[in-house]
XYZ file of C-alpha atoms in Angstrom:
308
model
C 140.441 -5.403 -62.807
C 143.180 -3.576 -64.686
C 146.595 -3.974 -63.061
C 145.286 -6.182 -60.264
C 146.283 -9.799 -59.693
C 143.729 -12.419 -60.778
C 143.806 -16.207 -60.926
C 142.030 -18.583 -63.304
C 140.265 -21.680 -62.013
C 139.220 -24.473 -64.372
C 137.432 -27.722 -63.600
C 137.261 -30.895 -65.672
C 134.392 -33.201 -64.689
C 131.088 -33.803 -66.476
C 131.794 -30.451 -68.151
C 134.753 -28.094 -68.420
C 134.104 -24.924 -66.429
C 136.486 -21.984 -66.064
C 136.304 -18.657 -64.270
C 138.332 -15.713 -62.995
C 138.959 -15.155 -59.287
C 139.444 -11.446 -58.819
C 141.690 -9.683 -56.287
C 138.645 -9.071 -54.089
C 138.004 -12.804 -53.856
C 134.881 -12.871 -56.040
C 134.421 -15.142 -59.036
C 133.686 -13.586 -62.409
C 131.128 -15.211 -64.717
C 132.097 -18.722 -65.735
C 132.702 -20.216 -69.168
C 131.676 -23.812 -69.831
C 132.028 -26.547 -72.435
C 129.896 -28.050 -73.773
C 127.404 -25.217 -73.391
C 124.436 -27.573 -73.831
C 124.067 -29.776 -70.732
C 122.571 -32.517 -72.912
C 126.080 -33.257 -74.210
C 128.016 -33.033 -70.959
C 128.633 -36.789 -70.728
C 130.421 -36.642 -74.091
C 133.671 -35.727 -72.304
C 134.044 -39.323 -71.095
C 134.423 -40.453 -74.714
C 136.674 -37.594 -75.846
C 140.353 -38.459 -76.561
C 142.843 -37.038 -74.084
C 144.467 -34.538 -76.446
C 141.074 -33.148 -77.475
C 139.990 -32.930 -73.848
C 143.093 -30.979 -72.824
C 142.724 -28.728 -75.887
C 139.099 -27.995 -74.917
C 140.245 -27.203 -71.372
C 142.820 -24.734 -72.702
C 140.162 -23.162 -74.920
C 138.137 -22.283 -71.814
C 141.193 -20.787 -70.133
C 141.824 -18.682 -73.236
C 138.161 -17.611 -73.231
C 138.584 -16.272 -69.682
C 141.763 -14.422 -70.648
C 140.136 -12.937 -73.760
C 137.137 -11.765 -71.721
C 139.440 -9.943 -69.281
C 142.013 -8.167 -71.461
C 143.175 -5.772 -68.748
C 143.627 -8.313 -65.942
C 147.014 -9.258 -64.537
C 147.082 -13.048 -64.236
C 149.215 -14.765 -61.604
C 148.416 -18.434 -62.212
C 145.994 -21.158 -63.198
C 144.499 -23.867 -60.978
C 143.154 -27.012 -62.647
C 140.865 -29.458 -60.814
C 139.977 -32.897 -62.145
C 138.969 -36.318 -60.785
C 141.613 -38.893 -59.975
C 145.000 -39.234 -58.339
C 146.940 -36.086 -59.213
C 150.510 -35.562 -58.084
C 153.373 -33.367 -59.289
C 151.408 -32.307 -62.342
C 150.604 -35.852 -63.456
C 147.247 -37.665 -63.420
C 148.448 -40.975 -62.025
C 145.010 -42.590 -62.346
C 141.445 -41.498 -63.030
C 138.790 -44.254 -63.040
C 135.993 -41.894 -64.098
C 138.027 -40.284 -66.910
C 140.227 -43.253 -67.888
C 141.756 -41.525 -70.907
C 143.453 -39.070 -68.517
C 145.511 -41.755 -66.781
C 149.167 -40.920 -67.150
C 148.545 -37.450 -68.558
C 151.280 -34.925 -67.763
C 148.463 -32.472 -67.362
C 150.474 -29.440 -66.234
C 153.150 -29.834 -68.926
C 150.556 -30.366 -71.672
C 148.454 -27.362 -70.648
C 151.532 -25.133 -70.389
C 152.699 -26.252 -73.843
C 149.351 -25.474 -75.488
C 148.998 -22.117 -73.752
C 152.509 -21.064 -74.753
C 151.501 -21.618 -78.380
C 149.035 -18.769 -77.769
C 151.598 -16.600 -76.038
C 150.388 -17.396 -72.506
C 153.098 -18.271 -69.963
C 151.580 -18.771 -66.523
C 152.252 -21.242 -63.682
C 149.720 -24.108 -63.648
C 148.773 -26.236 -60.637
C 146.679 -29.419 -60.932
C 144.751 -30.970 -58.029
C 141.991 -33.461 -57.339
C 138.563 -31.886 -57.819
C 137.355 -32.773 -54.321
C 140.334 -30.901 -52.818
C 139.308 -27.923 -54.948
C 135.774 -28.108 -53.507
C 137.260 -28.025 -49.995
C 139.410 -25.013 -50.920
C 136.380 -23.278 -52.440
C 134.306 -23.794 -49.299
C 137.184 -22.593 -47.116
C 137.525 -19.450 -49.238
C 133.803 -18.714 -49.311
C 133.569 -19.043 -45.531
C 136.804 -17.206 -44.755
C 138.368 -20.298 -43.166
C 141.515 -20.811 -45.240
C 143.483 -21.468 -42.050
C 141.053 -24.147 -40.792
C 140.882 -27.796 -41.822
C 137.929 -28.349 -44.155
C 136.777 -31.840 -45.168
C 134.178 -32.544 -47.828
C 132.570 -35.518 -49.530
C 131.555 -34.964 -53.151
C 128.752 -37.355 -54.058
C 128.197 -37.789 -57.780
C 129.373 -40.075 -60.599
C 132.106 -41.139 -58.204
C 132.757 -40.285 -54.572
C 135.471 -37.771 -53.788
C 137.022 -36.781 -50.488
C 138.585 -33.349 -50.334
C 140.625 -31.636 -47.673
C 142.004 -28.133 -47.308
C 144.694 -27.118 -46.500
C 146.222 -29.699 -48.828
C 148.366 -32.448 -47.369
C 151.439 -34.051 -48.905
C 150.827 -37.031 -51.162
C 147.723 -38.238 -52.954
C 144.692 -40.159 -51.782
C 141.266 -41.316 -52.877
C 138.940 -41.213 -49.899
C 136.025 -42.330 -52.060
C 137.747 -45.702 -52.356
C 137.785 -46.205 -48.592
C 136.941 -49.840 -47.811
C 133.608 -49.868 -45.981
C 132.576 -53.529 -46.315
C 134.250 -56.936 -46.443
C 131.474 -58.434 -48.564
C 133.167 -60.109 -51.550
C 130.116 -59.370 -53.679
C 130.715 -55.614 -53.497
C 132.595 -55.220 -56.786
C 130.807 -52.261 -58.390
C 133.600 -49.708 -57.975
C 134.972 -48.406 -61.268
C 138.567 -48.992 -60.138
C 137.921 -52.730 -59.792
C 138.449 -52.828 -56.022
C 136.189 -54.665 -53.600
C 134.165 -53.184 -50.787
C 134.753 -49.551 -51.724
C 132.569 -46.663 -50.658
C 132.281 -45.521 -54.295
C 131.155 -49.020 -55.291
C 128.070 -48.483 -53.129
C 127.410 -44.745 -53.370
C 128.692 -43.723 -56.801
C 126.094 -42.921 -59.470
C 127.729 -45.304 -61.943
C 127.888 -48.070 -59.330
C 124.219 -47.661 -58.424
C 123.216 -47.952 -62.072
C 125.199 -51.184 -62.352
C 123.633 -52.577 -59.196
C 120.069 -51.705 -60.221
C 120.090 -52.348 -63.953
C 116.327 -51.829 -64.125
C 116.207 -48.586 -62.103
C 117.896 -45.196 -62.040
C 119.359 -44.091 -58.666
C 116.570 -41.551 -58.089
C 114.024 -44.321 -58.707
C 115.731 -46.490 -56.092
C 115.450 -43.879 -53.348
C 111.898 -43.023 -54.354
C 110.954 -46.703 -54.173
C 112.575 -46.947 -50.733
C 110.371 -44.105 -49.494
C 107.359 -46.012 -50.846
C 108.218 -49.179 -48.923
C 110.148 -51.343 -51.416
C 112.148 -53.659 -49.126
C 115.056 -54.174 -51.514
C 115.440 -50.432 -51.969
C 115.028 -49.749 -48.248
C 117.947 -52.076 -47.490
C 120.079 -50.374 -50.125
C 119.201 -46.923 -48.771
C 120.455 -48.056 -45.366
C 123.624 -49.509 -46.926
C 124.219 -46.268 -48.862
C 124.039 -44.175 -45.695
C 126.132 -46.680 -43.729
C 128.847 -46.467 -46.389
C 128.988 -42.679 -46.062
C 128.960 -42.991 -42.281
C 131.818 -45.508 -42.379
C 133.965 -43.274 -44.591
C 133.293 -40.304 -42.325
C 133.968 -42.289 -39.156
C 137.271 -43.524 -40.603
C 138.358 -39.934 -41.276
C 137.355 -38.927 -37.749
C 139.411 -41.751 -36.258
C 142.449 -40.807 -38.360
C 142.301 -36.988 -38.349
C 139.978 -36.111 -35.479
C 136.507 -34.657 -35.136
C 135.282 -31.513 -36.855
C 132.871 -30.451 -39.552
C 132.253 -32.423 -42.737
C 130.537 -30.933 -45.756
C 128.533 -32.955 -48.242
C 128.057 -31.746 -51.801
C 127.653 -33.034 -55.361
C 124.572 -33.640 -57.474
C 123.592 -36.774 -55.512
C 123.691 -35.058 -52.144
C 119.916 -34.931 -52.688
C 119.743 -38.544 -51.456
C 121.296 -37.796 -48.054
C 119.070 -37.910 -44.970
C 121.111 -36.250 -42.230
C 119.275 -37.807 -39.242
C 119.890 -41.310 -40.626
C 123.523 -40.530 -41.476
C 124.240 -39.030 -38.047
C 122.626 -42.055 -36.403
C 125.032 -44.407 -38.170
C 128.096 -42.231 -37.523
C 127.258 -42.099 -33.821
C 127.151 -45.890 -33.761
C 130.638 -46.008 -35.295
C 132.355 -43.229 -33.327
C 132.124 -44.137 -29.658
C 135.228 -42.481 -28.192
C 133.980 -39.329 -26.466
C 136.898 -37.060 -27.550
C 135.995 -37.819 -31.176
C 132.260 -37.223 -30.943
C 132.432 -33.451 -31.530
C 131.754 -33.863 -35.245
C 129.071 -32.314 -37.405
C 127.832 -32.854 -40.938
C 126.433 -30.117 -43.163
C 124.946 -30.338 -46.656
C 126.208 -27.740 -49.111
C 124.131 -27.532 -52.310
C 126.003 -28.516 -55.455
C 127.442 -25.399 -57.078
C 130.073 -25.554 -59.848
C 131.302 -22.099 -58.852
C 132.592 -23.531 -55.569
C 135.020 -25.928 -57.228
C 136.112 -23.326 -59.814
C 136.813 -20.909 -56.962
C 138.751 -23.596 -55.097
C 140.870 -24.419 -58.137
C 141.709 -20.727 -58.486
C 142.525 -20.430 -54.764
C 144.949 -23.347 -55.015
C 146.430 -21.920 -58.211
C 146.901 -18.552 -56.538
C 148.491 -20.065 -53.441
C 150.843 -22.247 -55.493
C 151.876 -19.311 -57.674
C 153.331 -17.664 -54.572
C 155.689 -20.632 -54.128
C 157.559 -21.216 -57.413
C 158.509 -24.824 -56.670
C 154.874 -25.809 -56.052
C 153.864 -25.178 -59.647
C 156.856 -26.797 -61.272
């Protein structure tokens, strides 16, 4: 890759994962921290400054592994509301709230002699960018739900402003208070992994869906509610932005039953011009979000004001 423009993508979620997007659009091998998956949840307890330092370490590892590459920028993806280089809120990584993530990363990298433009985005938007890149559809609107610890909603191309589609209100039941942000009736408060563990203190989420398949009435009702919540969030996006394809990914996409989900969406979207929607499951793959972060970093590096 000597003399050719490359971009670094790095993701902060359950683990920190970084990789190099080459000029041919392929992703080089990824670097991750912690290396042992048994310790991946430790990031939630790590102080902000240590977390950002660990993130920079992975960026430096990519640079060290590619000594002849010409780097054009760095894209950083993480959960939460991210705008103008600042993490305005992050319920699933609360220590990151208020972090001037771009400024702090740039400062640490400059201490190592690295001066590159950095762009920070929500991780679900990075997933959407990664899918768009992998499918050669960077000029087409891509929407994706990421179903995991929380619920993310990503869109590419990016739109101005910030949003948290996973906190879409899908029920008016005052008892629905399981969302990590403290809000009532949120999609994440029903579907999020953390929320499900709070709701079923005696069962893990996978046990709940297994029990539903075996006829447990309480779990059957929750399985229906879980799919209705996803259908409601999808239907709301259709009514606001129009029909089209939605992708579903994340480690809990395993719980999705497409026939049941489509059935509920069809009940909620009755206007014929909006019924040309489709839903596709995309297996969880960390390389997709790393690629998307790099794509966004590369695009932003072409517009100097976007990375400021």
